[in-house]
Coordinates of C-alpha atoms and ligand atoms in Angstrom, one line a residue:
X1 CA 0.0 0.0 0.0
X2 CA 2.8 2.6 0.8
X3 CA 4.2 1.9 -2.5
X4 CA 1.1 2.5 -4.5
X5 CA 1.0 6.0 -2.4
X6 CA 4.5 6.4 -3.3
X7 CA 4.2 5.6 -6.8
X8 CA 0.9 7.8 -7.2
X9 CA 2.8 10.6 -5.6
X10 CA 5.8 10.1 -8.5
X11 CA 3.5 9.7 -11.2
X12 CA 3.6 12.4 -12.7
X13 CA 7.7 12.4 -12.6
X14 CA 8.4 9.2 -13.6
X15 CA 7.1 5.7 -14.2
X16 CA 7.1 3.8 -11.2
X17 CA 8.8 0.6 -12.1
X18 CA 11.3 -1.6 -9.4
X19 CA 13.0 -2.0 -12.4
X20 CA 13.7 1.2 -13.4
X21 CA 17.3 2.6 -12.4
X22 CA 17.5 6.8 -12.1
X23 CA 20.3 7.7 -14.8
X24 CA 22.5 10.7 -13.3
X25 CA 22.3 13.6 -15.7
X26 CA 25.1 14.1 -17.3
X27 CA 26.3 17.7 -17.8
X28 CA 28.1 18.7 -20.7
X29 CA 29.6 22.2 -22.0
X30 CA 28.0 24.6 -24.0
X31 CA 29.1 24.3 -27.7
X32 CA 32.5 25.0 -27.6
X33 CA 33.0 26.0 -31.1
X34 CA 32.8 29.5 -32.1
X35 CA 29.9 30.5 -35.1
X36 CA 29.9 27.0 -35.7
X37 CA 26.3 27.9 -36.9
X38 CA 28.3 30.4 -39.3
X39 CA 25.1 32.7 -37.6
X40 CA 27.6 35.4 -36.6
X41 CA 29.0 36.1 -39.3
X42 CA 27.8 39.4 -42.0
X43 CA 27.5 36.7 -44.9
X44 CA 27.7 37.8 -48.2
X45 CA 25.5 36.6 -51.2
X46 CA 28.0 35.0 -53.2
X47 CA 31.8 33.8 -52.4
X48 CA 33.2 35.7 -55.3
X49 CA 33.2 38.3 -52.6
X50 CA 34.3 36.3 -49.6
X51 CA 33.9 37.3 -45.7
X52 CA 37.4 39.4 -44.7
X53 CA 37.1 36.9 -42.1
X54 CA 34.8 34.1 -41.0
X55 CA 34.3 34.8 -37.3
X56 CA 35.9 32.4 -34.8
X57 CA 37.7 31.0 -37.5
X58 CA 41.0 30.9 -39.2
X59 CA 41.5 30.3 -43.0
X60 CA 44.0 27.8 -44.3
X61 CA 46.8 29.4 -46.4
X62 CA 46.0 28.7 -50.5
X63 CA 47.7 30.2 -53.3
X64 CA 44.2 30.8 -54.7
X65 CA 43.3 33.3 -51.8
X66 CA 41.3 35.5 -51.3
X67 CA 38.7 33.3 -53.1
X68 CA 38.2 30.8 -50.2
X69 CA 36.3 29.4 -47.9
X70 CA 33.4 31.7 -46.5
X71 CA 29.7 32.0 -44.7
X72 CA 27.0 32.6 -46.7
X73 CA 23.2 32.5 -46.2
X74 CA 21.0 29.7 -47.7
X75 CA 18.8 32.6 -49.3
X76 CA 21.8 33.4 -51.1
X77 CA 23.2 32.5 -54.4
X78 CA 22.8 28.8 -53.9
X79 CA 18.9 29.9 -53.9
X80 CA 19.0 32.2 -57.2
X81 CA 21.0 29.3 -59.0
X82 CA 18.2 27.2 -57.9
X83 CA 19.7 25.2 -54.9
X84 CA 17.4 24.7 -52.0
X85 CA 19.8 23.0 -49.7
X86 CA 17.3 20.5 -47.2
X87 CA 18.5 20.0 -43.8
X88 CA 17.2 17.3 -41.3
X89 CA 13.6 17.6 -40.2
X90 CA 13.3 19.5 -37.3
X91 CA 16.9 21.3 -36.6
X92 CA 17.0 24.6 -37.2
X93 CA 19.5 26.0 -39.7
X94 CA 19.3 29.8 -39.2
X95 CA 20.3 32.1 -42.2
X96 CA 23.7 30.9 -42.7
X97 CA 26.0 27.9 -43.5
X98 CA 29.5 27.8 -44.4
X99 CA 30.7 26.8 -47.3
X100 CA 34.1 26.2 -49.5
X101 CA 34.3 29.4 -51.8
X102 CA 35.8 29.3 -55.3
X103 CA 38.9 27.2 -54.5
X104 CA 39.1 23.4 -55.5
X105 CA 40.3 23.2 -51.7
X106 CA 39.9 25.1 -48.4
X107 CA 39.7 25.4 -45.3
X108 CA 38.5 26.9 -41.6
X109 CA 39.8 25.5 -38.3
X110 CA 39.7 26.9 -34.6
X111 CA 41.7 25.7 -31.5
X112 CA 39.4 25.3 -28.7
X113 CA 41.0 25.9 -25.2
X114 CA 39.6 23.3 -22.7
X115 CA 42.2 24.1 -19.7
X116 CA 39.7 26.2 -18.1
X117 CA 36.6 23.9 -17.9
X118 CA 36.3 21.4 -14.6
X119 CA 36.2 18.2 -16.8
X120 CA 34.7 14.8 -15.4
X121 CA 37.5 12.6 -14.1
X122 CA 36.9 10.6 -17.8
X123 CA 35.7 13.3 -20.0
X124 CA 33.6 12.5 -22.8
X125 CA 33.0 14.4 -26.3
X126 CA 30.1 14.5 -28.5
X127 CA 31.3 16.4 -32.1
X128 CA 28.5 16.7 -34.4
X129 CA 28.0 18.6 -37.9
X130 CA 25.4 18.9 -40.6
X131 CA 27.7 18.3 -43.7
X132 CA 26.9 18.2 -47.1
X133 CA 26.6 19.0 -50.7
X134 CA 25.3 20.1 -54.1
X135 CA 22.7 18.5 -56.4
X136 CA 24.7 15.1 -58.2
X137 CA 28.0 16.9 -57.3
X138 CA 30.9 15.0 -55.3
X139 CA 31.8 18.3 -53.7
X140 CA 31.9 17.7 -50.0
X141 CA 33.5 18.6 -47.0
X142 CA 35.1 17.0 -44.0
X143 CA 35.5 17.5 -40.3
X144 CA 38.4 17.0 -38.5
X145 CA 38.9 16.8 -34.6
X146 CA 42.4 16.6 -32.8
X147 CA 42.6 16.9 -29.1
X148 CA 46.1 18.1 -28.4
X149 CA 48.5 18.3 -25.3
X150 CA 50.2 21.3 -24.0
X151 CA 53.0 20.6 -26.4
X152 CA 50.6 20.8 -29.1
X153 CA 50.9 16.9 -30.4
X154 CA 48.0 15.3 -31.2
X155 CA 46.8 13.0 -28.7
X156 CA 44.0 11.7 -31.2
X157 CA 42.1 12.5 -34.1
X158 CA 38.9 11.8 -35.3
X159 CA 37.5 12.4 -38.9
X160 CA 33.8 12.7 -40.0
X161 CA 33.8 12.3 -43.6
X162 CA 30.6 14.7 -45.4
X163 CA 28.4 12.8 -47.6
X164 CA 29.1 12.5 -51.2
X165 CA 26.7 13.0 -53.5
X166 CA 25.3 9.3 -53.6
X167 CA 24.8 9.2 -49.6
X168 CA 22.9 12.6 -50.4
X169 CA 20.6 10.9 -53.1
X170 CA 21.6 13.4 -55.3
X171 CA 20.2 16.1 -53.7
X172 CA 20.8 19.2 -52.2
X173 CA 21.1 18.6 -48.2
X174 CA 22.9 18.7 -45.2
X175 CA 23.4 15.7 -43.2
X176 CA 23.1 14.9 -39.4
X177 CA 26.9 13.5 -38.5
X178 CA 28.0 12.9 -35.3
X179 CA 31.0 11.1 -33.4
X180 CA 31.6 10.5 -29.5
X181 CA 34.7 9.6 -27.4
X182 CA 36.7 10.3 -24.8
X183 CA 39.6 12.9 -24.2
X184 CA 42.4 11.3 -24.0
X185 CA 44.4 12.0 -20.8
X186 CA 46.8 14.9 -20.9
X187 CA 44.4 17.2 -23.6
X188 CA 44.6 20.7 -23.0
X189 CA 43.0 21.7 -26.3
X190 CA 40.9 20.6 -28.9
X191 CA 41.2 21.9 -32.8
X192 CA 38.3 21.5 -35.1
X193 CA 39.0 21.8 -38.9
X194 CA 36.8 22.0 -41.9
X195 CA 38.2 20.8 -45.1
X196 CA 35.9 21.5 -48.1
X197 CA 36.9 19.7 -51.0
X198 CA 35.4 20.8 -54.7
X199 CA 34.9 17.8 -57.4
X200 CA 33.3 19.7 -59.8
X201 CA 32.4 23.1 -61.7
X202 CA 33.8 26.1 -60.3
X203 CA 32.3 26.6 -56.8
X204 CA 32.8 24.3 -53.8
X205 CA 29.8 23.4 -52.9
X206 CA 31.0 21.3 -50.0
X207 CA 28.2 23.0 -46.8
X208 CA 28.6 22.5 -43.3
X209 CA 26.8 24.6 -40.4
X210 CA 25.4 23.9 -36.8
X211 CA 29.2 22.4 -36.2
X212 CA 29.2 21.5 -32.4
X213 CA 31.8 19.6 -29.9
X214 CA 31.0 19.3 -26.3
X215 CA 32.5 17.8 -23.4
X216 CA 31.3 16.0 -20.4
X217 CA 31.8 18.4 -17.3
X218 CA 31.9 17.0 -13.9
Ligands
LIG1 CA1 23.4 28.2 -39.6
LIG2 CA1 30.8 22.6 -57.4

């Protein structure tokens, strides 16, 4: 009887089962990387007249430069040349994505300083991206994670390949991606790189936005 009160009084929290164990929350970080929703950024219509600088990130060196690697909104000139880039049902997108300019290749990374957060004794990582493409194109872009000690030597790395355009069906979408793990002992920071790839025509239509890596706290 004094567990039917009991359970009557939890109702409403939770199902009242003896076999039902209460999961601790687990408490991770805010996103750690910065504009990985490309959101801060005062994107331009078209990457023939790239961002001076994508904020929080930093732009690999190309002989190519200045035509590189940029944010720019979906309403943009991927919509006036007809590209309606899809994105999974239900996560919001915002106004902007990154994408890989006018070069065949390029780049954006960001070092992510994790001295200063009070990690869990075993700290995990959940990296995720929405990654994608153009139409029947094979451009595409990857994501890179390597969690680095104080020296700077990567302790591990972890890739998440973007979907070519077969995994996309042909069409124009971004892709849910995501990868977990745990830091490996001695990381002091993390560095997230985007490496857009172009296979074909003259832009490189590799897209990534909403990039996100968190870490378990304590
Ligand atoms: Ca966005
Ligand atoms: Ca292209």
């Amino acid at each position: 009887m004094k567990r039917l009160l009991y359970c009557s009084l939890l109702l409403s929290l939770t199902a009242c089962s003896p076999n039902q164990t209460t999961l601790p929350l687990e408490r991770y970080s805010a996103n750690l990387v910065v504009n990985g929703d490309a959101e801060q950024s005062d994107a331009p219509d078209t990457p023939k007249a790239p961002l001076a600088d994508v904020l929080g990130w930093t732009r690999g060196n190309s002989l190519e430069a200045p035509e590189n690697a940029t944010a720019m909104p979906y309403s943009g000139y991927l919509k006036t040349q007809g590209i309606t880039i899809v994105g999974p049902v239900g996560v919001a997108l915002g106004k902007n994505l990154l994408m890989g300019g006018l070069t065949s290749t390029s780049n954006l990374s960001q070092t992510i300083d994790l001295s200063g957060l009070k990690l869990n004794v075993k700290p995990s990582y959940v990296l995720s991206a929405l990654l994608g493409g153009a139409e029947a194109e094979n451009d595409h872009v990857d994501v890179l994670l390597e969690l680095l000690d104080q020296k700077g030597i990567a302790l591990e790395s972890v890739t998440i390949s973007g979907p070519r355009a077969q995994e996309r069906g042909n069409k124009s979408q971004i892709l849910a991606f995501d990868k977990t793990g745990t830091l490996p002992a001695g990381t002091v920071t993390a560095r997230v790189k985007l490496s857009f790839t172009r296979e074909f025509g003259v832009w490189n239509e590799g897209f990534a936005d909403n990039i996100s890596l968190k870490v378990r706290l304590e």
